[in-house]
Coordinates of C-alpha atoms and ligand atoms in Angstrom, one line a residue:
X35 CA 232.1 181.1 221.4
X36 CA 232.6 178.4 224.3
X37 CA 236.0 176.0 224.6
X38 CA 236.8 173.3 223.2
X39 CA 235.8 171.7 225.5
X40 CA 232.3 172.2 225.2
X41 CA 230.1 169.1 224.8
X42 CA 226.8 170.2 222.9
X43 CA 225.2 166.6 223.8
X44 CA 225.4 168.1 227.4
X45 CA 223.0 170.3 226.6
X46 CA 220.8 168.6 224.8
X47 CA 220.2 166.7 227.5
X48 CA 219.1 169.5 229.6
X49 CA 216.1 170.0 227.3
X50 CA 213.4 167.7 227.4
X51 CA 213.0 165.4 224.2
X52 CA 209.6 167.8 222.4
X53 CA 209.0 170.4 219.7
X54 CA 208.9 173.3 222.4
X55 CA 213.0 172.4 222.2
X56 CA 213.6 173.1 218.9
X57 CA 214.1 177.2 219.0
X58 CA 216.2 177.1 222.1
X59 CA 218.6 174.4 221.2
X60 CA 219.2 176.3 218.1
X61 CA 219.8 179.4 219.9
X62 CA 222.5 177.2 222.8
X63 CA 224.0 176.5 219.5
X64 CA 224.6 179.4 217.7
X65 CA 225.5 181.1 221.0
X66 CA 228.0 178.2 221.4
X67 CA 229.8 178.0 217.9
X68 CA 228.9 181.4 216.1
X69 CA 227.1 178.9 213.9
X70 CA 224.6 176.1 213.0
X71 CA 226.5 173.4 211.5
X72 CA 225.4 170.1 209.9
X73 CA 226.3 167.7 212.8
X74 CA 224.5 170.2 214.9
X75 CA 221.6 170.0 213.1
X76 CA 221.9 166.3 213.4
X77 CA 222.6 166.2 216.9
X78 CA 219.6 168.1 217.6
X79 CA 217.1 165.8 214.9
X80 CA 218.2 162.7 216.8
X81 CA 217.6 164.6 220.3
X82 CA 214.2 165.5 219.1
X83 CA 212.7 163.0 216.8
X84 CA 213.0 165.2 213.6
X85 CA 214.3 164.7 210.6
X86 CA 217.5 167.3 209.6
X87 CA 215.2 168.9 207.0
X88 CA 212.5 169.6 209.2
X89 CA 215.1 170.7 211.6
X90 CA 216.9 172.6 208.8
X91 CA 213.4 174.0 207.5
X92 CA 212.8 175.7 211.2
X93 CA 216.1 176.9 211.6
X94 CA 216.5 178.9 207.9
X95 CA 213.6 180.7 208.8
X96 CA 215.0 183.1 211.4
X97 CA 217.2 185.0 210.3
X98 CA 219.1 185.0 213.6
X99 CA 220.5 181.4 212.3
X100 CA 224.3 181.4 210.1
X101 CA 224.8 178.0 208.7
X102 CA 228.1 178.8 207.3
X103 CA 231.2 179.4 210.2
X104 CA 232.0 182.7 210.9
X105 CA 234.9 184.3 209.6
X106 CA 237.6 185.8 211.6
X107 CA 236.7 189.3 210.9
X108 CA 233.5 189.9 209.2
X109 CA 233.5 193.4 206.7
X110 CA 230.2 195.2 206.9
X111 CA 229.7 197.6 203.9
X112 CA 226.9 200.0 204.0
X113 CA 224.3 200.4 201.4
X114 CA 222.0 202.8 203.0
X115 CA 220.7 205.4 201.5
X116 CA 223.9 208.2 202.2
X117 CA 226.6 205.7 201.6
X118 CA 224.9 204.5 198.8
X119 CA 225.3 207.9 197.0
X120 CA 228.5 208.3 198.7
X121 CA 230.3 205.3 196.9
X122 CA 229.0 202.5 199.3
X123 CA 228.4 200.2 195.9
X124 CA 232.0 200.9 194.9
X125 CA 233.5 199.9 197.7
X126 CA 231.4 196.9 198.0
X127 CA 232.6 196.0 194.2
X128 CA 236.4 196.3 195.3
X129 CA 236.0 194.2 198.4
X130 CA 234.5 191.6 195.9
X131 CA 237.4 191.6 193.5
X132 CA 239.9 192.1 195.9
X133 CA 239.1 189.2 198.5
X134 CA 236.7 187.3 195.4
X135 CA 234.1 186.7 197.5
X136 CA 230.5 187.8 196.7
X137 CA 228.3 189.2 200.2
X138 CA 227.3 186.7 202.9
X139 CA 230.7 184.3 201.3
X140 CA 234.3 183.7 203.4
X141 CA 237.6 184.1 201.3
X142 CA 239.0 180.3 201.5
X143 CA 240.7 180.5 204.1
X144 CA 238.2 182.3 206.5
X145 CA 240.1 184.9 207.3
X146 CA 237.1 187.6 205.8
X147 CA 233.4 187.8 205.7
X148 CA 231.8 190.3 203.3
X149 CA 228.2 191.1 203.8
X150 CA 226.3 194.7 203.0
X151 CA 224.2 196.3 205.8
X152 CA 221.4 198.5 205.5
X153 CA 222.6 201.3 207.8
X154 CA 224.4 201.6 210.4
X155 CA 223.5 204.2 212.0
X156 CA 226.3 206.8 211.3
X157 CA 225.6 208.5 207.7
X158 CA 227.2 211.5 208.4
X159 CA 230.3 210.0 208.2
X160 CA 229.5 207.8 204.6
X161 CA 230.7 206.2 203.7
X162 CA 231.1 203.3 206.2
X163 CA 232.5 199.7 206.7
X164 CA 232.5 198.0 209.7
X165 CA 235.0 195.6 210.5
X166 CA 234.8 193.0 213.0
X167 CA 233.4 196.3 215.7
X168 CA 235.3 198.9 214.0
X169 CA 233.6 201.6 212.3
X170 CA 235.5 203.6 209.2
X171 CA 234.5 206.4 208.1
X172 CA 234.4 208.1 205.0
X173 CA 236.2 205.3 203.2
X174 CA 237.5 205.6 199.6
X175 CA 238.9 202.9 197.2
X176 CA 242.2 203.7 197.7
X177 CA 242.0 203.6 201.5
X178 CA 240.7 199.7 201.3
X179 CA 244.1 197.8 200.7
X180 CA 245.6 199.5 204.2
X181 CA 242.2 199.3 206.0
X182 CA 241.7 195.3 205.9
X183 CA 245.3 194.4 206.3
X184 CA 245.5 196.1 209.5
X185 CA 243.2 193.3 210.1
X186 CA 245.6 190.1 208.8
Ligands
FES330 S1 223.5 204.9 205.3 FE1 225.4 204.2 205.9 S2 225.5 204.6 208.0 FE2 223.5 205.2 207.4

């Protein structure tokens, strides 16, 4: 993510005022915040001549867009096919209760993500969950507690 100082209206100017825009202003600002906020999708409407649904509409169809800010560490748990039988679902469930958040929410105060993956690439050592790059292998119930506050 850029500084704070980053001025997004800056780079809207550098792309001229047409439809061919759209995709790579929203890419300038995902890059830029993580995220695609409301105000950005303003910003960008007003910039273009849209309206914020039809920028909205664009945007929500590539999954490369998040319209929710990213947490500060983001818990991957793997569903594939070897962590599934290995107690991927399980742990998934315990991450719910624990930080009450259902996949693709934020706890309140942002500090976790939760989504569930597909696979990620490692199943011989399932089950996994990835933490923010972290990769843990072979994770059990009881290991989740110590896991994610090594992350607080
Ligand atoms: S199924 Fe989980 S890493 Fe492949």
């Amino acid at each position: 993510m850029k500084g704070k100082s980053y001025s997004f209206t800056t780079v809207l100017n550098d792309y001229p005022m047409e439809e061919g825009s759209l995709i790579p202003l929203l890419q300038q600002a995902q890059e830029a915040f993580g995220y695609i906020s409301e105000e950005t999708v303003e910003m960008i409407a007003d910039h273009l001549g849209f309206t914020s649904s039809q920028v909205f509409g664009v945007a929500s169809f590539y999954s490369q867009f998040r319209f929710t800010k990213p947490a500060k560490h983001s818990i991957s748990v793997c569903l594939g096919t070897a962590c599934h039988v290995s107690g991927g679902e399980t742990l998934l469930e315990a991450f719910e209760r624990e930080l009450d958040v259902v996949p693709g929410q934020n706890t309140t105060d942002n500090k976790f993500g939760l989504s569930r993956v597909a696979c990620l690439g490692c199943c011989a050592l399932a089950p996994v969950v990835k933490i923010d790059d972290d990769i843990h292998s072979k994770v059990t119930v009881i290991k989740l507690k110590e896991l994610w506050e090594r992350y607080e």
